[in-house]
Amino acid sequence: MILIAALSAFIFGYIVFPSVATAQNQIGVTTKLSVGNFTQQTLVSTGVTGDSFAGTEAISGDTAVVASNVGFYVYTRSGANWTQQTILVPSDGMAVVVGAPFALTISGSTVVIGGRFANINGHANQGAAYVFVRIGNAWTEQQRLTATDGVAGDAFGNAVSISGNNAVIGASSSNGGQGAAYVDVRSGLVGLNRQS
């Protein structure tokens, strides 16, 4: 028994550990990063007093979305130039999202906007999330997401996040203030289906 323990210690100490240390040293040599600098490329603004422009922003690749009281401005980059492509407004109007910070996220050509003040089936402030999709240069609202178990005051949509075809929507006031996060998965451009 003692011989087996000593042999195990020898194998680990003289064979396994040095190879791990060597691998770490090799990684350290090959993965050195060069720190770059950010340089301001442009300034975007609506120029409207009281617009609350840039209360929240999100960016994915060459597309940026900037929140305001008017709507969600979409900008696209070509080279060093940024131009406004459109303004997104949830189908229920801007009242459902008013109040900074706005809940906003983008992944590729999909934008999700949280509307924590949306009234759903007579339930005040149950909340919703609005999915916008770009096809070509045109943006359309693909779907309004709501919680199937939602009640008044849940604030569904107070936080939103998306990566590819997976979206997470927060409802911070649901379950008596306990809160919950809902995961929705998209299948094609048909819609997002909630996963429990």
PDB file of C-alpha atoms in Angstrom:
ATOM      1  CA  MET A   1       0.000   0.000   0.000  1.00  0.00           C
ATOM      2  CA  ILE A   2       2.819   2.373   0.934  1.00  0.00           C
ATOM      3  CA  LEU A   3       4.676   1.362  -2.225  1.00  0.00           C
ATOM      4  CA  ILE A   4       1.631   2.234  -4.411  1.00  0.00           C
ATOM      5  CA  ALA A   5       1.259   5.647  -2.726  1.00  0.00           C
ATOM      6  CA  ALA A   6       4.967   6.365  -3.199  1.00  0.00           C
ATOM      7  CA  LEU A   7       4.814   5.307  -6.840  1.00  0.00           C
ATOM      8  CA  SER A   8       1.772   7.532  -7.416  1.00  0.00           C
ATOM      9  CA  ALA A   9       3.580  10.491  -5.873  1.00  0.00           C
ATOM     10  CA  PHE A  10       6.601   9.833  -8.069  1.00  0.00           C
ATOM     11  CA  ILE A  11       4.508   9.684 -11.258  1.00  0.00           C
ATOM     12  CA  PHE A  12       2.621  12.856 -10.400  1.00  0.00           C
ATOM     13  CA  GLY A  13       5.643  14.789  -9.164  1.00  0.00           C
ATOM     14  CA  TYR A  14       8.122  13.879 -11.859  1.00  0.00           C
ATOM     15  CA  ILE A  15       6.026  13.130 -14.911  1.00  0.00           C
ATOM     16  CA  VAL A  16       2.637  14.879 -14.746  1.00  0.00           C
ATOM     17  CA  PHE A  17       3.538  18.094 -12.920  1.00  0.00           C
ATOM     18  CA  PRO A  18       6.584  19.042 -15.053  1.00  0.00           C
ATOM     19  CA  SER A  19       4.567  18.501 -18.235  1.00  0.00           C
ATOM     20  CA  VAL A  20       1.815  20.791 -16.883  1.00  0.00           C
ATOM     21  CA  ALA A  21       4.412  23.417 -15.973  1.00  0.00           C
ATOM     22  CA  THR A  22       5.962  23.120 -19.435  1.00  0.00           C
ATOM     23  CA  ALA A  23       2.548  23.515 -21.075  1.00  0.00           C
ATOM     24  CA  GLN A  24       1.864  26.600 -18.940  1.00  0.00           C
ATOM     25  CA  ASN A  25       5.217  28.104 -19.910  1.00  0.00           C
ATOM     26  CA  GLN A  26       4.520  27.437 -23.573  1.00  0.00           C
ATOM     27  CA  ILE A  27       1.085  29.010 -23.258  1.00  0.00           C
ATOM     28  CA  GLY A  28       2.597  32.045 -21.537  1.00  0.00           C
ATOM     29  CA  VAL A  29       5.036  32.522 -24.407  1.00  0.00           C
ATOM     30  CA  THR A  30       2.526  32.034 -27.216  1.00  0.00           C
ATOM     31  CA  THR A  31      -0.434  33.999 -25.835  1.00  0.00           C
ATOM     32  CA  LYS A  32       1.089  37.391 -25.070  1.00  0.00           C
ATOM     33  CA  LEU A  33      -1.380  40.092 -25.994  1.00  0.00           C
ATOM     34  CA  SER A  34      -0.647  43.499 -27.368  1.00  0.00           C
ATOM     35  CA  VAL A  35      -2.826  46.155 -25.751  1.00  0.00           C
ATOM     36  CA  GLY A  36      -4.366  48.499 -28.315  1.00  0.00           C
ATOM     37  CA  ASN A  37      -5.890  51.941 -27.933  1.00  0.00           C
ATOM     38  CA  PHE A  38      -9.407  53.143 -28.608  1.00  0.00           C
ATOM     39  CA  THR A  39      -9.742  56.264 -30.727  1.00  0.00           C
ATOM     40  CA  GLN A  40     -13.003  58.197 -31.063  1.00  0.00           C
ATOM     41  CA  GLN A  41     -14.273  57.552 -34.554  1.00  0.00           C
ATOM     42  CA  THR A  42     -17.457  59.587 -34.577  1.00  0.00           C
ATOM     43  CA  LEU A  43     -20.102  61.317 -32.459  1.00  0.00           C
ATOM     44  CA  VAL A  44     -23.797  60.581 -32.985  1.00  0.00           C
ATOM     45  CA  SER A  45     -26.582  62.690 -31.522  1.00  0.00           C
ATOM     46  CA  THR A  46     -30.157  63.678 -32.303  1.00  0.00           C
ATOM     47  CA  GLY A  47     -29.683  67.274 -31.203  1.00  0.00           C
ATOM     48  CA  VAL A  48     -33.144  67.206 -29.562  1.00  0.00           C
ATOM     49  CA  THR A  49     -33.355  68.802 -26.103  1.00  0.00           C
ATOM     50  CA  GLY A  50     -34.690  66.412 -23.475  1.00  0.00           C
ATOM     51  CA  ASP A  51     -34.343  63.395 -25.775  1.00  0.00           C
ATOM     52  CA  SER A  52     -32.348  61.424 -23.160  1.00  0.00           C
ATOM     53  CA  PHE A  53     -30.274  60.158 -26.072  1.00  0.00           C
ATOM     54  CA  ALA A  54     -27.728  57.494 -25.158  1.00  0.00           C
ATOM     55  CA  GLY A  55     -29.402  56.402 -21.938  1.00  0.00           C
ATOM     56  CA  THR A  56     -28.382  52.900 -23.011  1.00  0.00           C
ATOM     57  CA  GLU A  57     -26.377  51.638 -25.965  1.00  0.00           C
ATOM     58  CA  ALA A  58     -25.548  48.260 -27.475  1.00  0.00           C
ATOM     59  CA  ILE A  59     -23.239  47.220 -30.316  1.00  0.00           C
ATOM     60  CA  SER A  60     -22.671  44.105 -32.383  1.00  0.00           C
ATOM     61  CA  GLY A  61     -20.135  44.197 -35.195  1.00  0.00           C
ATOM     62  CA  ASP A  62     -20.898  47.185 -37.440  1.00  0.00           C
ATOM     63  CA  THR A  63     -24.354  47.884 -35.968  1.00  0.00           C
ATOM     64  CA  ALA A  64     -24.986  50.084 -32.931  1.00  0.00           C
ATOM     65  CA  VAL A  65     -28.300  50.806 -31.205  1.00  0.00           C
ATOM     66  CA  VAL A  66     -28.754  53.898 -29.049  1.00  0.00           C
ATOM     67  CA  ALA A  67     -31.795  54.459 -26.826  1.00  0.00           C
ATOM     68  CA  SER A  68     -33.707  57.711 -26.503  1.00  0.00           C
ATOM     69  CA  ASN A  69     -37.173  58.886 -25.447  1.00  0.00           C
ATOM     70  CA  VAL A  70     -38.166  58.947 -29.130  1.00  0.00           C
ATOM     71  CA  GLY A  71     -37.088  55.429 -30.020  1.00  0.00           C
ATOM     72  CA  PHE A  72     -34.043  53.235 -30.520  1.00  0.00           C
ATOM     73  CA  TYR A  73     -31.694  54.653 -33.136  1.00  0.00           C
ATOM     74  CA  VAL A  74     -29.891  52.074 -35.272  1.00  0.00           C
ATOM     75  CA  TYR A  75     -26.544  53.097 -36.790  1.00  0.00           C
ATOM     76  CA  THR A  76     -24.433  51.101 -39.206  1.00  0.00           C
ATOM     77  CA  ARG A  77     -20.756  51.522 -40.025  1.00  0.00           C
ATOM     78  CA  SER A  78     -19.190  51.507 -43.455  1.00  0.00           C
ATOM     79  CA  GLY A  79     -15.459  52.049 -43.204  1.00  0.00           C
ATOM     80  CA  ALA A  80     -15.030  54.900 -40.727  1.00  0.00           C
ATOM     81  CA  ASN A  81     -18.510  56.347 -41.323  1.00  0.00           C
ATOM     82  CA  TRP A  82     -21.560  55.709 -39.134  1.00  0.00           C
ATOM     83  CA  THR A  83     -25.009  56.466 -40.570  1.00  0.00           C
ATOM     84  CA  GLN A  84     -28.481  56.199 -39.084  1.00  0.00           C
ATOM     85  CA  GLN A  85     -30.376  53.266 -40.574  1.00  0.00           C
ATOM     86  CA  THR A  86     -33.716  53.528 -38.755  1.00  0.00           C
ATOM     87  CA  ILE A  87     -35.510  54.186 -35.448  1.00  0.00           C
ATOM     88  CA  LEU A  88     -37.100  51.218 -33.683  1.00  0.00           C
ATOM     89  CA  VAL A  89     -40.270  51.764 -31.642  1.00  0.00           C
ATOM     90  CA  PRO A  90     -42.025  48.903 -29.796  1.00  0.00           C
ATOM     91  CA  SER A  91     -45.510  48.125 -31.120  1.00  0.00           C
ATOM     92  CA  ASP A  92     -46.969  49.154 -27.740  1.00  0.00           C
ATOM     93  CA  GLY A  93     -45.288  52.564 -27.953  1.00  0.00           C
ATOM     94  CA  MET A  94     -42.425  54.126 -26.025  1.00  0.00           C
ATOM     95  CA  ALA A  95     -44.380  54.369 -22.753  1.00  0.00           C
ATOM     96  CA  VAL A  96     -43.561  50.710 -22.059  1.00  0.00           C
ATOM     97  CA  VAL A  97     -39.814  51.436 -21.938  1.00  0.00           C
ATOM     98  CA  VAL A  98     -39.610  54.992 -20.604  1.00  0.00           C
ATOM     99  CA  GLY A  99     -37.121  55.438 -17.802  1.00  0.00           C
ATOM    100  CA  ALA A 100     -33.359  55.055 -17.938  1.00  0.00           C
ATOM    101  CA  PRO A 101     -31.605  52.769 -18.161  1.00  0.00           C
ATOM    102  CA  PHE A 102     -33.505  51.200 -20.999  1.00  0.00           C
ATOM    103  CA  ALA A 103     -33.180  47.428 -21.353  1.00  0.00           C
ATOM    104  CA  LEU A 104     -31.531  46.861 -24.720  1.00  0.00           C
ATOM    105  CA  THR A 105     -29.368  44.224 -26.396  1.00  0.00           C
ATOM    106  CA  ILE A 106     -28.224  43.276 -29.902  1.00  0.00           C
ATOM    107  CA  SER A 107     -26.707  40.198 -31.489  1.00  0.00           C
ATOM    108  CA  GLY A 108     -26.006  40.335 -35.223  1.00  0.00           C
ATOM    109  CA  SER A 109     -29.234  41.480 -36.886  1.00  0.00           C
ATOM    110  CA  THR A 110     -31.517  40.959 -33.891  1.00  0.00           C
ATOM    111  CA  VAL A 111     -32.353  43.609 -31.309  1.00  0.00           C
ATOM    112  CA  VAL A 112     -34.311  42.925 -28.120  1.00  0.00           C
ATOM    113  CA  ILE A 113     -35.874  45.837 -26.230  1.00  0.00           C
ATOM    114  CA  GLY A 114     -37.262  45.406 -22.726  1.00  0.00           C
ATOM    115  CA  GLY A 115     -40.602  46.995 -21.888  1.00  0.00           C
ATOM    116  CA  ARG A 116     -41.054  46.491 -18.155  1.00  0.00           C
ATOM    117  CA  PHE A 117     -44.051  48.855 -18.007  1.00  0.00           C
ATOM    118  CA  ALA A 118     -46.106  47.058 -20.680  1.00  0.00           C
ATOM    119  CA  ASN A 119     -49.665  46.207 -19.678  1.00  0.00           C
ATOM    120  CA  ILE A 120     -50.524  42.649 -20.734  1.00  0.00           C
ATOM    121  CA  ASN A 121     -54.143  41.442 -20.765  1.00  0.00           C
ATOM    122  CA  GLY A 122     -55.108  44.086 -18.209  1.00  0.00           C
ATOM    123  CA  HIS A 123     -52.134  43.341 -15.935  1.00  0.00           C
ATOM    124  CA  ALA A 124     -50.426  46.677 -15.267  1.00  0.00           C
ATOM    125  CA  ASN A 125     -46.623  46.623 -15.588  1.00  0.00           C
ATOM    126  CA  GLN A 126     -46.473  42.894 -16.244  1.00  0.00           C
ATOM    127  CA  GLY A 127     -43.907  43.719 -18.905  1.00  0.00           C
ATOM    128  CA  ALA A 128     -42.823  42.477 -22.314  1.00  0.00           C
ATOM    129  CA  ALA A 129     -39.793  42.258 -24.564  1.00  0.00           C
ATOM    130  CA  TYR A 130     -39.789  43.268 -28.237  1.00  0.00           C
ATOM    131  CA  VAL A 131     -37.711  41.396 -30.798  1.00  0.00           C
ATOM    132  CA  PHE A 132     -36.687  43.321 -33.927  1.00  0.00           C
ATOM    133  CA  VAL A 133     -34.989  41.597 -36.867  1.00  0.00           C
ATOM    134  CA  ARG A 134     -33.168  43.119 -39.836  1.00  0.00           C
ATOM    135  CA  ILE A 135     -33.559  41.565 -43.266  1.00  0.00           C
ATOM    136  CA  GLY A 136     -31.503  43.456 -45.815  1.00  0.00           C
ATOM    137  CA  ASN A 137     -31.728  47.045 -44.580  1.00  0.00           C
ATOM    138  CA  ALA A 138     -35.296  46.767 -43.250  1.00  0.00           C
ATOM    139  CA  TRP A 139     -36.060  46.256 -39.560  1.00  0.00           C
ATOM    140  CA  THR A 140     -39.375  44.775 -38.398  1.00  0.00           C
ATOM    141  CA  GLU A 141     -40.744  43.775 -35.024  1.00  0.00           C
ATOM    142  CA  GLN A 142     -40.698  39.989 -35.189  1.00  0.00           C
ATOM    143  CA  GLN A 143     -42.345  39.210 -31.882  1.00  0.00           C
ATOM    144  CA  ARG A 144     -43.526  40.544 -28.542  1.00  0.00           C
ATOM    145  CA  LEU A 145     -42.424  38.204 -25.762  1.00  0.00           C
ATOM    146  CA  THR A 146     -44.366  37.918 -22.506  1.00  0.00           C
ATOM    147  CA  ALA A 147     -44.205  35.575 -19.531  1.00  0.00           C
ATOM    148  CA  THR A 148     -46.828  32.842 -19.715  1.00  0.00           C
ATOM    149  CA  ASP A 149     -47.126  32.944 -15.921  1.00  0.00           C
ATOM    150  CA  GLY A 150     -46.928  36.739 -15.695  1.00  0.00           C
ATOM    151  CA  VAL A 151     -48.955  38.885 -13.331  1.00  0.00           C
ATOM    152  CA  ALA A 152     -49.268  42.599 -12.693  1.00  0.00           C
ATOM    153  CA  GLY A 153     -46.090  44.302 -11.509  1.00  0.00           C
ATOM    154  CA  ASP A 154     -43.648  41.576 -12.628  1.00  0.00           C
ATOM    155  CA  ALA A 155     -41.512  44.049 -14.639  1.00  0.00           C
ATOM    156  CA  PHE A 156     -40.768  41.388 -17.255  1.00  0.00           C
ATOM    157  CA  GLY A 157     -38.266  42.991 -19.628  1.00  0.00           C
ATOM    158  CA  ASN A 158     -36.407  45.000 -16.984  1.00  0.00           C
ATOM    159  CA  ALA A 159     -33.241  43.297 -18.304  1.00  0.00           C
ATOM    160  CA  VAL A 160     -32.616  41.608 -21.648  1.00  0.00           C
ATOM    161  CA  SER A 161     -29.722  39.727 -23.198  1.00  0.00           C
ATOM    162  CA  ILE A 162     -29.295  37.851 -26.471  1.00  0.00           C
ATOM    163  CA  SER A 163     -26.610  35.752 -28.107  1.00  0.00           C
ATOM    164  CA  GLY A 164     -27.406  34.199 -31.466  1.00  0.00           C
ATOM    165  CA  ASN A 165     -30.779  32.477 -31.124  1.00  0.00           C
ATOM    166  CA  ASN A 166     -30.872  32.500 -27.325  1.00  0.00           C
ATOM    167  CA  ALA A 167     -32.472  35.310 -25.350  1.00  0.00           C
ATOM    168  CA  VAL A 168     -32.773  35.811 -21.592  1.00  0.00           C
ATOM    169  CA  ILE A 169     -35.430  38.164 -20.237  1.00  0.00           C
ATOM    170  CA  GLY A 170     -35.417  39.296 -16.624  1.00  0.00           C
ATOM    171  CA  ALA A 171     -38.498  39.900 -14.499  1.00  0.00           C
ATOM    172  CA  SER A 172     -37.016  41.369 -11.327  1.00  0.00           C
ATOM    173  CA  SER A 173     -40.300  41.849  -9.459  1.00  0.00           C
ATOM    174  CA  SER A 174     -41.940  38.488 -10.218  1.00  0.00           C
ATOM    175  CA  ASN A 175     -42.714  35.926  -7.487  1.00  0.00           C
ATOM    176  CA  GLY A 176     -43.292  38.596  -4.882  1.00  0.00           C
ATOM    177  CA  GLY A 177     -39.979  40.307  -5.587  1.00  0.00           C
ATOM    178  CA  GLN A 178     -37.960  37.099  -5.768  1.00  0.00           C
ATOM    179  CA  GLY A 179     -37.454  37.654  -9.506  1.00  0.00           C
ATOM    180  CA  ALA A 180     -36.991  35.269 -12.405  1.00  0.00           C
ATOM    181  CA  ALA A 181     -35.161  34.971 -15.704  1.00  0.00           C
ATOM    182  CA  TYR A 182     -36.847  33.480 -18.758  1.00  0.00           C
ATOM    183  CA  VAL A 183     -34.842  31.781 -21.504  1.00  0.00           C
ATOM    184  CA  ASP A 184     -36.267  31.905 -25.022  1.00  0.00           C
ATOM    185  CA  VAL A 185     -34.808  30.011 -27.974  1.00  0.00           C
ATOM    186  CA  ARG A 186     -35.467  30.979 -31.595  1.00  0.00           C
ATOM    187  CA  SER A 187     -36.116  28.445 -34.296  1.00  0.00           C
ATOM    188  CA  GLY A 188     -35.440  30.075 -37.682  1.00  0.00           C
ATOM    189  CA  LEU A 189     -37.321  33.359 -38.034  1.00  0.00           C
ATOM    190  CA  VAL A 190     -40.572  31.799 -36.877  1.00  0.00           C
ATOM    191  CA  GLY A 191     -40.349  32.949 -33.292  1.00  0.00           C
ATOM    192  CA  LEU A 192     -38.816  32.460 -29.882  1.00  0.00           C
ATOM    193  CA  ASN A 193     -39.974  29.504 -27.822  1.00  0.00           C
ATOM    194  CA  ARG A 194     -39.618  29.534 -24.056  1.00  0.00           C
ATOM    195  CA  GLN A 195     -37.524  26.791 -22.499  1.00  0.00           C
ATOM    196  CA  SER A 196     -38.316  25.842 -18.917  1.00  0.00           C
TER     197      SER A 196
END
